[in-house]
Coordinates of N, CA and C and ligand atoms in Angstrom, one line a residue:
X1 N -172.7 83.2 -22.5 CA -172.1 82.9 -21.2 C -172.9 81.9 -20.5
X2 N -172.3 80.8 -19.9 CA -173.1 79.8 -19.2 C -173.5 80.4 -17.8
X3 N -174.7 80.0 -17.4 CA -175.2 80.4 -16.1 C -174.3 79.6 -15.1
X4 N -174.1 80.3 -13.9 CA -173.3 79.5 -12.9 C -174.0 78.3 -12.4
X5 N -173.3 77.2 -12.2 CA -174.0 76.0 -11.7 C -174.1 76.1 -10.2
X6 N -175.3 75.8 -9.8 CA -175.6 75.9 -8.4 C -174.7 75.1 -7.4
X7 N -174.4 73.9 -7.8 CA -173.7 73.0 -6.9 C -172.3 73.6 -6.7
X8 N -171.8 74.4 -7.6 CA -170.5 75.0 -7.4 C -170.4 75.9 -6.1
X9 N -171.6 76.4 -5.7 CA -171.6 77.2 -4.5 C -171.7 76.4 -3.2
X10 N -171.7 75.1 -3.3 CA -171.8 74.3 -2.1 C -170.6 74.3 -1.3
X11 N -170.7 74.3 0.0 CA -169.6 74.2 0.9 C -169.4 72.7 1.2
X12 N -168.2 72.2 1.2 CA -167.9 70.8 1.5 C -167.6 70.7 3.0
X13 N -168.6 70.4 3.8 CA -168.4 70.4 5.3 C -168.5 69.0 5.9
X14 N -168.8 68.0 5.1 CA -169.1 66.7 5.6 C -167.9 65.9 6.0
X15 N -166.8 66.1 5.3 CA -165.5 65.5 5.6 C -165.3 64.2 4.9
X16 N -166.3 63.7 4.2 CA -166.2 62.5 3.3 C -167.2 62.6 2.2
X17 N -166.9 62.0 1.0 CA -167.7 62.2 -0.2 C -169.2 61.8 0.1
X18 N -169.4 60.7 0.8 CA -170.8 60.3 1.1 C -171.6 61.3 1.9
X19 N -170.9 62.0 2.8 CA -171.6 63.0 3.6 C -171.9 64.3 2.7
X20 N -170.9 64.7 1.9 CA -171.1 65.8 1.1 C -172.1 65.5 0.0
X21 N -172.3 64.3 -0.4 CA -173.3 63.9 -1.3 C -174.7 64.1 -0.7
X22 N -174.9 63.7 0.5 CA -176.1 63.9 1.3 C -176.4 65.4 1.4
X23 N -175.3 66.2 1.6 CA -175.4 67.6 1.8 C -175.6 68.4 0.5
X24 N -176.1 67.8 -0.5 CA -176.5 68.5 -1.7 C -178.0 68.9 -1.7
X25 N -178.6 68.8 -0.5 CA -180.0 69.2 -0.3 C -180.1 69.9 1.1
X26 N -180.9 71.0 1.1 CA -181.2 71.5 2.4 C -182.6 71.0 2.8
X27 N -182.7 70.5 4.0 CA -184.0 69.8 4.4 C -184.7 70.6 5.4
X28 N -186.0 70.7 5.2 CA -186.9 71.3 6.2 C -187.9 70.2 6.6
X29 N -187.6 69.4 7.6 CA -188.5 68.3 7.9 C -188.5 67.3 6.7
X30 N -189.6 67.0 6.2 CA -189.8 66.1 5.1 C -189.5 66.7 3.8
X31 N -189.5 68.1 3.8 CA -189.4 68.8 2.5 C -188.0 69.1 2.2
X32 N -187.7 69.4 0.9 CA -186.4 70.0 0.5 C -186.6 71.5 0.5
X33 N -185.8 72.3 1.1 CA -185.9 73.7 0.9 C -185.0 74.1 -0.2
X34 N -184.0 73.3 -0.5 CA -183.2 73.6 -1.7 C -182.5 72.3 -2.2
X35 N -182.5 72.0 -3.5 CA -181.8 70.9 -4.0 C -180.8 71.4 -5.0
X36 N -179.5 71.1 -4.9 CA -178.5 71.6 -5.8 C -178.4 70.8 -7.0
X37 N -179.0 69.6 -7.0 CA -178.9 68.8 -8.2 C -180.2 68.9 -9.0
X38 N -180.0 69.2 -10.3 CA -181.2 69.3 -11.2 C -181.2 68.0 -12.1
X39 N -180.0 67.5 -12.4 CA -180.0 66.4 -13.4 C -178.6 65.7 -13.2
X40 N -178.4 64.7 -14.1 CA -177.2 63.9 -14.1 C -176.0 64.7 -14.4
X41 N -176.1 65.7 -15.2 CA -175.0 66.6 -15.5 C -174.4 67.3 -14.3
X42 N -175.4 67.7 -13.4 CA -175.0 68.3 -12.1 C -174.2 67.3 -11.2
X43 N -174.7 66.0 -11.2 CA -174.1 65.0 -10.4 C -172.7 64.7 -10.9
X44 N -172.5 64.7 -12.2 CA -171.2 64.4 -12.8 C -170.2 65.6 -12.4
X45 N -170.7 66.8 -12.5 CA -169.9 68.0 -12.2 C -169.5 68.0 -10.7
X46 N -170.5 67.7 -9.9 CA -170.2 67.6 -8.5 C -169.2 66.5 -8.2
X47 N -169.4 65.3 -8.8 CA -168.5 64.2 -8.5 C -167.0 64.6 -8.9
X48 N -166.9 65.3 -10.0 CA -165.5 65.7 -10.4 C -165.0 66.7 -9.4
X49 N -165.8 67.6 -8.9 CA -165.3 68.7 -8.0 C -164.9 68.1 -6.6
X50 N -165.5 66.9 -6.2 CA -165.0 66.3 -5.0 C -164.0 65.2 -5.2
X51 N -163.5 65.1 -6.4 CA -162.4 64.2 -6.7 C -162.8 62.7 -6.9
X52 N -164.1 62.5 -7.2 CA -164.6 61.1 -7.4 C -164.4 60.7 -8.9
X53 N -164.2 61.8 -9.8 CA -164.0 61.6 -11.2 C -162.8 62.4 -11.6
X54 N -162.0 61.9 -12.5 CA -161.0 62.7 -13.2 C -161.7 63.5 -14.3
X55 N -161.0 64.5 -14.8 CA -161.7 65.3 -15.9 C -162.0 64.5 -17.1
X56 N -161.1 63.5 -17.4 CA -161.3 62.6 -18.6 C -162.5 61.7 -18.3
X57 N -162.6 61.2 -17.1 CA -163.8 60.3 -16.7 C -165.1 61.1 -16.8
X58 N -165.1 62.4 -16.3 CA -166.3 63.2 -16.3 C -166.7 63.5 -17.7
X59 N -165.7 63.8 -18.6 CA -166.0 64.1 -20.0 C -166.7 62.9 -20.7
X60 N -166.1 61.7 -20.4 CA -166.6 60.5 -21.0 C -168.1 60.2 -20.5
X61 N -168.4 60.5 -19.3 CA -169.7 60.3 -18.7 C -170.7 61.3 -19.3
X62 N -170.2 62.6 -19.5 CA -171.1 63.6 -20.1 C -171.5 63.2 -21.5
X63 N -170.5 62.6 -22.2 CA -170.9 62.1 -23.6 C -171.9 61.1 -23.5
X64 N -171.8 60.2 -22.5 CA -172.8 59.1 -22.4 C -174.2 59.7 -22.1
X65 N -174.3 60.8 -21.3 CA -175.5 61.4 -21.0 C -176.2 61.9 -22.3
X66 N -175.4 62.5 -23.2 CA -175.9 63.0 -24.5 C -176.4 61.8 -25.4
X67 N -175.6 60.7 -25.3 CA -175.9 59.6 -26.2 C -177.1 58.7 -25.7
X68 N -177.2 58.6 -24.3 CA -178.2 57.8 -23.7 C -179.0 58.5 -22.7
X69 N -179.9 59.5 -23.2 CA -180.6 60.3 -22.2 C -181.5 59.5 -21.3
X70 N -182.1 58.4 -21.8 CA -183.0 57.6 -20.9 C -182.2 57.0 -19.7
X71 N -181.0 56.5 -20.1 CA -180.2 55.8 -19.0 C -179.8 56.9 -18.0
X72 N -179.6 58.1 -18.5 CA -179.1 59.2 -17.6 C -180.2 59.6 -16.6
X73 N -181.5 59.5 -17.1 CA -182.6 59.8 -16.2 C -182.8 58.7 -15.1
X74 N -182.6 57.5 -15.6 CA -182.6 56.3 -14.7 C -181.6 56.5 -13.6
X75 N -180.4 56.8 -14.0 CA -179.3 57.0 -13.1 C -179.6 58.1 -12.1
X76 N -180.1 59.2 -12.6 CA -180.4 60.3 -11.7 C -181.4 59.9 -10.6
X77 N -182.5 59.2 -11.0 CA -183.4 58.7 -10.0 C -182.8 57.8 -9.0
X78 N -181.9 57.0 -9.4 CA -181.2 56.1 -8.5 C -180.3 56.8 -7.6
X79 N -179.6 57.9 -8.1 CA -178.7 58.7 -7.3 C -179.5 59.4 -6.2
X80 N -180.7 59.9 -6.5 CA -181.5 60.6 -5.5 C -182.0 59.6 -4.5
X81 N -182.4 58.4 -5.0 CA -182.8 57.3 -4.0 C -181.7 57.0 -3.0
X82 N -180.5 56.9 -3.5 CA -179.4 56.6 -2.7 C -179.1 57.7 -1.7
X83 N -179.2 59.0 -2.2 CA -179.0 60.1 -1.3 C -180.0 60.1 -0.2
X84 N -181.3 59.8 -0.5 CA -182.3 59.8 0.5 C -182.0 58.7 1.6
X85 N -181.7 57.5 1.1 CA -181.4 56.4 2.0 C -180.3 56.7 2.9
X86 N -179.2 57.3 2.3 CA -178.0 57.6 3.1 C -178.4 58.7 4.2
X87 N -179.2 59.6 3.7 CA -179.5 60.7 4.7 C -180.3 60.0 5.9
X88 N -181.2 59.1 5.6 CA -182.0 58.5 6.7 C -181.1 57.7 7.6
X89 N -180.1 57.0 7.0 CA -179.2 56.1 7.7 C -178.3 57.0 8.6
X90 N -177.7 58.0 8.1 CA -176.8 58.9 8.9 C -177.6 59.7 9.9
X91 N -178.7 60.2 9.6 CA -179.6 61.0 10.5 C -180.0 60.1 11.7
X92 N -180.4 58.9 11.4 CA -180.9 57.9 12.4 C -179.7 57.6 13.3
X93 N -178.6 57.3 12.7 CA -177.4 56.9 13.5 C -177.0 58.1 14.4
X94 N -176.9 59.3 13.9 CA -176.5 60.4 14.7 C -177.5 60.7 15.9
X95 N -178.8 60.4 15.6 CA -179.8 60.6 16.7 C -180.0 59.3 17.5
X96 N -179.2 58.3 17.3 CA -179.4 57.0 18.0 C -180.7 56.4 17.8
X97 N -181.3 56.6 16.6 CA -182.6 55.9 16.3 C -182.2 54.6 15.5
X98 N -183.2 53.7 15.4 CA -182.9 52.5 14.7 C -183.0 52.7 13.1
X99 N -182.3 51.9 12.4 CA -182.3 52.0 10.9 C -183.5 51.4 10.3
X100 N -183.8 51.8 9.1 CA -184.9 51.2 8.3 C -184.3 50.1 7.5
X101 N -184.9 48.9 7.5 CA -184.4 47.7 6.8 C -184.3 48.1 5.3
X102 N -185.3 48.8 4.7 CA -185.3 49.1 3.3 C -184.0 49.9 2.9
X103 N -183.6 50.8 3.8 CA -182.5 51.7 3.4 C -181.2 50.8 3.5
X104 N -181.1 49.9 4.4 CA -179.9 49.1 4.5 C -179.9 48.1 3.3
X105 N -181.1 47.7 2.9 CA -181.2 46.8 1.8 C -180.7 47.4 0.5
X106 N -181.1 48.7 0.3 CA -180.6 49.4 -0.9 C -179.1 49.6 -0.9
X107 N -178.6 49.9 0.3 CA -177.1 50.0 0.4 C -176.4 48.7 0.1
X108 N -177.0 47.6 0.6 CA -176.4 46.3 0.3 C -176.5 45.8 -1.1
X109 N -177.6 46.2 -1.8 CA -177.7 45.9 -3.2 C -176.7 46.6 -4.0
X110 N -176.5 47.9 -3.7 CA -175.4 48.7 -4.5 C -174.0 48.2 -4.1
X111 N -173.9 47.8 -2.8 CA -172.6 47.3 -2.3 C -172.2 46.0 -3.1
X112 N -173.1 45.1 -3.3 CA -172.7 43.8 -4.0 C -172.4 44.1 -5.4
X113 N -173.2 45.1 -6.0 CA -172.9 45.5 -7.4 C -171.5 46.1 -7.5
X114 N -171.2 47.0 -6.5 CA -169.9 47.7 -6.5 C -168.8 46.7 -6.4
X115 N -168.9 45.6 -5.5 CA -167.8 44.7 -5.3 C -167.5 43.9 -6.5
X116 N -168.5 43.8 -7.4 CA -168.2 43.1 -8.7 C -167.3 43.9 -9.6
X117 N -167.1 45.2 -9.3 CA -166.3 46.1 -10.1 C -164.9 46.4 -9.5
X118 N -164.6 45.8 -8.4 CA -163.3 46.0 -7.7 C -162.4 44.9 -7.9
X119 N -161.1 45.2 -8.1 CA -160.1 44.2 -8.3 C -159.0 44.4 -7.2
X120 N -158.5 43.3 -6.8 CA -157.4 43.3 -5.8 C -156.1 43.1 -6.6
X121 N -155.2 44.1 -6.6 CA -154.1 44.0 -7.5 C -152.8 44.3 -6.7
X122 N -151.7 43.8 -7.2 CA -150.4 44.0 -6.7 C -149.8 45.2 -7.3
X123 N -149.3 46.2 -6.5 CA -148.6 47.4 -7.0 C -147.3 47.5 -6.3
X124 N -146.2 47.4 -7.1 CA -144.9 47.4 -6.5 C -144.8 46.3 -5.5
X125 N -144.5 46.6 -4.2 CA -144.4 45.5 -3.2 C -145.6 45.4 -2.3
X126 N -146.7 46.1 -2.7 CA -147.9 45.9 -1.9 C -149.1 45.7 -2.7
X127 N -150.3 45.7 -2.0 CA -151.5 45.4 -2.7 C -152.5 46.6 -2.5
X128 N -153.4 46.7 -3.5 CA -154.4 47.7 -3.4 C -155.7 47.3 -4.1
X129 N -156.8 48.1 -3.9 CA -158.0 47.9 -4.6 C -158.0 48.8 -5.8
X130 N -158.5 48.3 -6.9 CA -158.5 49.1 -8.2 C -159.9 48.9 -8.8
X131 N -160.4 50.0 -9.4 CA -161.7 49.9 -10.1 C -161.5 49.3 -11.4
X132 N -162.3 48.2 -11.7 CA -162.2 47.6 -13.0 C -163.0 48.3 -14.1
X133 N -163.9 49.1 -13.7 CA -164.8 49.8 -14.6 C -165.1 51.2 -14.1
X134 N -164.7 52.2 -14.8 CA -164.9 53.6 -14.4 C -165.7 54.3 -15.5
X135 N -166.0 53.6 -16.6 CA -166.7 54.3 -17.7 C -168.2 54.1 -17.7
X136 N -168.8 54.1 -16.5 CA -170.3 54.1 -16.5 C -170.7 55.0 -15.3
X137 N -171.9 55.5 -15.5 CA -172.4 56.5 -14.5 C -172.5 55.9 -13.1
X138 N -172.8 54.6 -13.0 CA -172.9 54.0 -11.7 C -171.6 54.0 -10.9
X139 N -170.4 54.2 -11.6 CA -169.1 54.4 -10.9 C -169.2 55.4 -9.8
X140 N -170.0 56.5 -10.1 CA -170.1 57.6 -9.1 C -170.8 57.0 -7.8
X141 N -171.9 56.2 -8.0 CA -172.6 55.7 -6.9 C -171.8 54.6 -6.1
X142 N -171.1 53.8 -6.8 CA -170.2 52.8 -6.2 C -169.3 53.5 -5.2
X143 N -168.7 54.6 -5.7 CA -167.7 55.2 -4.8 C -168.4 55.9 -3.6
X144 N -169.6 56.3 -3.8 CA -170.3 56.9 -2.6 C -170.7 55.8 -1.6
X145 N -171.2 54.7 -2.2 CA -171.5 53.6 -1.3 C -170.3 53.1 -0.5
X146 N -169.1 53.1 -1.2 CA -167.9 52.6 -0.5 C -167.5 53.6 0.6
X147 N -167.6 54.9 0.2 CA -167.4 55.9 1.2 C -168.3 55.8 2.4
X148 N -169.6 55.5 2.2 CA -170.6 55.4 3.2 C -170.3 54.2 4.1
X149 N -170.0 53.1 3.5 CA -169.7 51.9 4.3 C -168.4 52.0 5.1
X150 N -167.4 52.8 4.5 CA -166.2 53.0 5.2 C -166.5 53.9 6.5
X151 N -167.3 54.9 6.3 CA -167.6 55.8 7.4 C -168.3 55.0 8.5
X152 N -169.3 54.3 8.1 CA -170.2 53.6 9.1 C -169.5 52.5 9.8
X153 N -168.4 51.9 9.2 CA -167.7 50.9 9.9 C -166.4 51.4 10.6
X154 N -166.1 52.7 10.5 CA -164.9 53.2 11.0 C -165.1 53.6 12.5
X155 N -163.9 53.9 13.1 CA -164.0 54.3 14.5 C -164.5 55.7 14.7
X156 N -164.5 56.4 13.5 CA -165.0 57.8 13.5 C -166.5 57.9 13.5
X157 N -167.1 56.8 13.4 CA -168.6 56.7 13.1 C -169.4 57.5 14.3
X158 N -168.9 57.4 15.5 CA -169.6 58.0 16.6 C -169.4 59.5 16.6
X159 N -168.7 60.0 15.6 CA -168.6 61.5 15.4 C -169.6 62.0 14.4
X160 N -170.4 61.1 13.9 CA -171.4 61.5 12.9 C -172.5 62.4 13.6
X161 N -172.8 63.6 13.0 CA -173.8 64.5 13.5 C -174.6 65.0 12.4
X162 N -175.8 65.5 12.8 CA -176.7 66.2 11.8 C -176.8 67.6 12.3
X163 N -176.6 68.6 11.4 CA -176.7 70.0 11.8 C -177.9 70.3 12.6
X164 N -177.8 71.1 13.7 CA -178.9 71.5 14.5 C -179.7 72.7 13.9
X165 N -179.2 73.2 12.7 CA -179.9 74.4 12.1 C -181.2 74.0 11.6
X166 N -182.1 75.0 11.7 CA -183.5 74.8 11.2 C -183.4 74.8 9.6
X167 N -184.1 73.8 9.0 CA -184.1 73.8 7.5 C -182.8 73.5 6.9
X168 N -182.0 72.7 7.6 CA -180.6 72.3 7.1 C -180.5 70.8 6.8
X169 N -180.3 70.0 7.8 CA -180.3 68.6 7.6 C -179.0 68.1 7.0
X170 N -177.9 68.9 7.1 CA -176.6 68.5 6.6 C -176.0 67.6 7.6
X171 N -175.1 66.7 7.2 CA -174.5 65.7 8.1 C -172.9 65.9 8.0
X172 N -172.3 65.6 9.1 CA -170.8 65.8 9.1 C -170.2 65.0 10.2
X173 N -168.8 64.9 10.1 CA -168.1 64.2 11.2 C -167.6 65.3 12.1
X174 N -167.8 65.2 13.4 CA -167.4 66.2 14.4 C -166.0 65.9 14.9
X175 N -165.0 66.6 14.4 CA -163.7 66.5 14.9 C -163.3 67.6 15.8
X176 N -164.2 68.3 16.4 CA -163.9 69.4 17.3 C -163.3 68.7 18.6
X177 N -162.5 69.5 19.3 CA -161.8 68.9 20.5 C -162.7 68.3 21.5
X178 N -163.7 69.0 21.9 CA -164.6 68.4 22.9 C -165.9 67.8 22.3
X179 N -165.8 67.5 21.0 CA -167.0 66.9 20.3 C -168.3 67.6 20.5
X180 N -168.2 68.9 20.3 CA -169.4 69.7 20.6 C -169.9 70.5 19.4
X181 N -169.4 70.1 18.2 CA -169.8 70.9 17.0 C -171.3 70.6 16.7
X182 N -172.1 71.7 16.6 CA -173.5 71.6 16.4 C -173.9 72.0 15.0
X183 N -173.1 72.8 14.3 CA -173.5 73.3 13.0 C -172.7 72.8 11.9
X184 N -173.4 72.7 10.7 CA -172.6 72.3 9.5 C -171.5 73.4 9.3
X185 N -171.9 74.6 9.5 CA -171.0 75.7 9.2 C -171.4 76.9 10.1
X186 N -170.4 77.4 10.8 CA -170.7 78.5 11.8 C -171.2 79.7 11.1
X187 N -170.7 80.0 9.8 CA -171.1 81.2 9.1 C -172.5 81.1 8.6
X188 N -173.0 79.9 8.4 CA -174.4 79.8 7.9 C -175.3 79.5 9.1
X189 N -175.5 78.2 9.4 CA -176.5 77.8 10.4 C -176.1 78.3 11.8
X190 N -174.8 78.4 12.1 CA -174.4 78.9 13.4 C -174.8 80.3 13.6
X191 N -174.5 81.1 12.7 CA -174.9 82.6 12.8 C -176.3 82.8 12.7
X192 N -177.0 82.0 11.9 CA -178.5 82.1 11.9 C -179.1 81.8 13.2
X193 N -178.6 80.8 13.9 CA -179.1 80.4 15.2 C -178.8 81.5 16.2
X194 N -177.6 82.1 16.1 CA -177.2 83.1 17.0 C -178.1 84.4 16.9
X195 N -178.4 84.7 15.6 CA -179.2 85.8 15.3 C -180.6 85.6 15.8
X196 N -181.1 84.4 15.7 CA -182.5 84.1 16.2 C -182.5 84.2 17.7
X197 N -181.5 83.7 18.4 CA -181.5 83.8 19.8 C -181.4 85.3 20.3
X198 N -180.6 86.1 19.5 CA -180.5 87.5 19.8 C -181.9 88.2 19.7
X199 N -182.6 87.8 18.6 CA -183.9 88.4 18.3 C -184.9 88.0 19.4
X200 N -184.8 86.7 19.8 CA -185.8 86.2 20.8 C -185.5 87.0 22.1
X201 N -184.2 87.2 22.5 CA -183.9 87.9 23.7 C -184.4 89.3 23.7
X202 N -184.2 89.9 22.5 CA -184.6 91.3 22.4 C -186.2 91.4 22.5
X203 N -186.8 90.4 21.9 CA -188.3 90.5 21.9 C -188.9 90.3 23.3
X204 N -188.1 89.5 24.2 CA -188.7 89.2 25.5 C -188.5 90.4 26.5
X205 N -187.6 91.3 26.1 CA -187.3 92.5 27.0 C -188.5 93.4 27.1
Ligands
LIG1 ZN1 -176.6 73.5 8.9

């Protein structure tokens, strides 16, 4: 029997693939308190679970991992580099801090690469974007980059938040009525914060 894959236990609270991608790590300051990705196989499984890959696309990429292990390691390092850069960009934006030029540069490099793989096509009586190349690992990153630039240029951008939970660092779009959502998830960070406050109050008595 296969061991359960950790990323399968992840809650999707970000509201967009780029945010859920960032939320594959719990952060405690500069440290990771948990990382759900161990390797490229995890990234492929996750990408399929959030709808970035069809099962046929995921299977083809898994075969590539077996055939080209070195390329797969290179991809994994790049994926983690992108995840870090996106976290810093989202976190800084949510806190109204300025962005780091290096992070925007990384996003722009991947963006220009991504644009080389998009085609503008006519479908019935309208037009749409279509991916010209889906059979390589970088296809996952291009879609995440596209999702990130869509979020950052959309009118929902000012809804971007970072969870107030200690040791969390998850990011999400706040669609609550009065824009007051503080936690990635009320059951996790929200309850933990409530329990801590309760404990603090009891201690002071
Ligand atoms: Zn949280």
